[in-house]
Amino acid sequence: MKRIVWLLALLAVGGMAFAQPKVFKSPNPNETPVYGGDFRDWSTADPKTFNPFVAKETSSTDVMDLFLPTLTGYNPYTLEPEGNLAKSWEIKNNGLTIVFHLREGAEWSDGQPITADDVIFSAKVHADPDVGSNSIKSFELDGSPIVWTKIDDYTVQADFPKPFAPALIQGWYIVPKHVFEKAYEEGKITEMWGVGTDPAEIVSGGPFMLDQYVQGERVVLKKNPNFWGVDEKGNQLPYLDRYIFTIVGDMNAALAKFLAGEIDLYAASDADQVAQIIERIDAGKLDASIFPNADVTTGTNFIFFNWNNEDPWKAKLFQNKKFRQAMAHLMDKDAMIELALGGLGKPQWSPISIPVKQFFTDDVAKFEYNPEKAAQLLAEIGFRTKNADGVLVDASGRPLEFRLATNQGNNVREKIAQLFTEDAKAIGVNVKYAPINFNELVRQILNTRDFDAILIGLTGGIEPAFSRNVWELDGPLHMWNYGPDFQSFEILIDKLMKQGATTLDQAKRREIYVRFQQVVAENLPLTYTVAPAYNPARLNSVGGLFDKDQITSIVGQYPYVETVFIKK
Amino acid sequence: MTAYIVRRLLHLIPTFLGATFLAFLVIQLAPGDFLTRLELDPSYNTEQIDNLRRIYGLDQPFMVQYAKWLSGLMKGYLGVSLSYQTDVWTVLKPRILNSMVLVGLAVIFVYVVAVPIGIYSALRQYSWGDRILTSLAFFGLAVPNFFFALLMLYFALWLKDVFGHEIFPIGGMRSLYIDGVDFFSAPKWRQWLDVLWHAILPVIVVGTADTAGLTRVMRTQMLETKMQDYVRTARAKGLSERVVVYKHILRNAIIPIVATIGFLLPGLIGGAGLVEVVMGWPGLTPMLLEALFSIDVYIIMGITAISVILLMVGNLVSDLLLAWVDPRIRYS
């Protein structure tokens, strides 16, 4: 009998030794987490699918993040690569080969082990052009494939055609091979895990698993008891029982729910919303906290000119650096923050977003609001006199005028464009501003090229190497100039972007991207305007959140959802 | 009569083809397609977008796309939604059911409120009650639905502040919890009660304009019928006022109102419009709007096809109802 007990104990210890859970660091060691409770999040759109090979928008991936694992991701405290399903890795062969070691003992919610087979299978499907996965770009580098091979059950290897700086960020979703394989072979993989699928059939490898989905109303996920994560004391995670997305019509409806205490976190979009939340907290009707201007978002708004304009006079003008600098001097960023962003935001001068601390620099050329300087620069390039309408003209008498467009319905951009238009008119630059439909705008930029100037934004990210489509000479979003003639600074930017993507040393990478920001800020292929503020708010009943000074707009209000809890 | 019905049904075919073709054409005329919004996303390559366009069949000529959709429809298949990558019917069904709850209740509300008010106003023409109800009816006709919905939300929030708890819910169709239990774990009758509670304010908003309109029609009809010779005859015969009003006046006055029931059919499925968006009711309109914004062709076409069929069937039903209640109308 005693022997059996010993054997069992040994097995238990052996089991523990084999299990290699991820330890999640909680943001605030003074808090005592408790188990149980529901976390109430919101979304303005329904998830479109639960199939990671089909998902195209955040309304779907926000849900998938909770139940599908990835190999690695960003550490929310340092923004350096961190293992998720991969517990460690080795970089070999000057960065051309990376060997990932998986967590042994990690299981899917149906009890099957998560192994190298699942990883290799998922990589194969993501890379298949006939599937149409959004992650396909993670499996090729400049046209050459990144090859994934299985070494043993818990080791996989990735071979890169050339060194790639973000190689350690492998954020594509891993799916259970035993569920998807048959459908893949039959060519029906995109039909799997649609919104009509019974939630019980959807297998989870993350902290939560799908419990119910009611179209247009809510997505409910419950705790996955098989999750491979623990807290610093070795307690099984997550703490929460359930994670609930309430689907609301728009931001205002979400705000109303937050004010009523029906959702746990919210980020106020403008000063008016901030005021409403503060007013309710002060009236004692809401037990919550708000941190206005805690950070700025990574979204950008910029104006650019069409260097390929069919009118050679305009093309030449837009290619002139002094002209673009003069235009930059006409952007009253303080007024834009005050009037377009309701007083909450920061001016932006260069392409890397302010919250991306590891690469961002403030040490760039800034062409601040100064109409006299603008007029002087315009005089230097030949616009010295005004015509009867008060518009500047060049030596041949041609007035300085161009069209400016932005996408209809974006209030912030429309106001920025109006402010710029007024300031430009004041010194005699006749800007003809008209908002147009977004799809029409895209068509003008990418296909017809019959525009003069456009105000638009691109979603910024944390990794500058992922914006190569914008900055490299042959990039499809090199929107201001599709060639064939390029200026020397554009060639320099192209070179810097290529270097940045292939340099592995972090300090050297920073140098490269600092230089990149300086070149862009000086030459203004895109002229940046203002970045909106990030104003996070939370109910005080939620624990496991960042303190005010730890909050960034990239990570959000908590480092890990696994360590979020509801105070009793 | 049978011949008439068959002829009407045959007429449906060209009408249906014309309507859906026009809808398909209009969608194609708008700039861009489902994938356009991805083109300005730095994380997509041109090849990737071209590949997706090929997979989704968006690279094919317009006529081919329409023919494919139509042939699918013949087999009772509405196509695959581009954004959901699943059968359109799977996506639409729950939305249609939700809309039916709201619109069904609103229709009952409209008739239950409008008919008695119309009768009252006609019988006591120019009394103070009639004047007040008339003013209210004009208000109901004049106020835009979406604005009324916002007022209602504000009202619900105000009630909550005054009483400290929710008298009416602030948007939505179902509570997250019923007495601390998850909605779907609660007993069925409690679930229904909860949906009804959520429906009160939206039903009032949806029903108000129609109630106001119908009240006026009912009143006019009653007044007109009251002057008829046969009503005088009935009174002269010595019938009681009750019998005169309900058997002779009402029975004749209500004919055009019964006929409009058929027109309600497409509305019943088509959803309650912007009220659903403002009040967070997960009906068909929010989904249609989303599909229009993302140019999800097959969702839009699915909704269009269903609406067109129902509109035509509704028209037919109205005509038949008219013949049934009014012996003077005959189709041959």
XYZ file of N, CA and C in Angstrom, chain A residues 39 56 58 112 165 177 184 209 255 295 308 343 365 371 431 451 462 494 538 540:
60
model
N -15.760 39.411 -16.195
C -15.182 40.638 -16.723
C -16.039 41.064 -17.906
N -10.599 38.676 -40.360
C -9.997 39.829 -41.021
C -10.044 41.075 -40.135
N -10.596 43.104 -36.080
C -10.343 42.952 -34.649
C -11.574 42.447 -33.906
N -6.488 16.957 -25.335
C -5.392 16.555 -26.206
C -4.178 17.446 -25.940
N 14.513 41.035 -38.093
C 14.496 41.545 -36.720
C 13.262 41.093 -35.935
N -4.752 20.545 -34.548
C -4.674 19.811 -35.805
C -5.766 18.750 -35.880
N -9.293 20.516 -43.771
C -8.259 21.096 -44.629
C -8.020 20.204 -45.843
N -12.597 29.731 -22.922
C -13.199 28.971 -24.018
C -14.598 29.497 -24.284
N -20.311 54.104 -23.965
C -20.134 55.078 -22.886
C -21.324 55.035 -21.936
N -1.826 58.713 -22.289
C -0.900 58.392 -23.373
C -1.578 58.896 -24.655
N 3.114 62.367 -58.430
C 2.921 61.865 -59.795
C 1.772 62.600 -60.484
N -9.016 69.170 -27.074
C -8.015 69.529 -26.078
C -7.160 68.384 -25.582
N 13.429 67.358 -36.797
C 13.104 68.711 -37.262
C 11.610 68.955 -37.075
N 3.014 81.177 -39.966
C 2.586 81.597 -41.303
C 3.592 82.504 -42.001
N -6.524 76.494 -50.959
C -6.754 75.061 -50.796
C -8.243 74.800 -50.989
N -5.412 62.942 -57.692
C -5.630 63.835 -56.554
C -4.438 64.782 -56.417
N 3.383 48.657 -33.304
C 4.507 48.691 -32.395
C 5.806 48.388 -33.144
N 14.347 54.017 -47.846
C 14.233 52.624 -48.293
C 15.356 51.792 -47.690
N -11.901 53.061 -15.771
C -12.153 51.710 -15.254
C -13.065 51.773 -14.034
N -13.723 50.734 -10.270
C -12.757 50.434 -9.223
C -12.871 49.015 -8.689
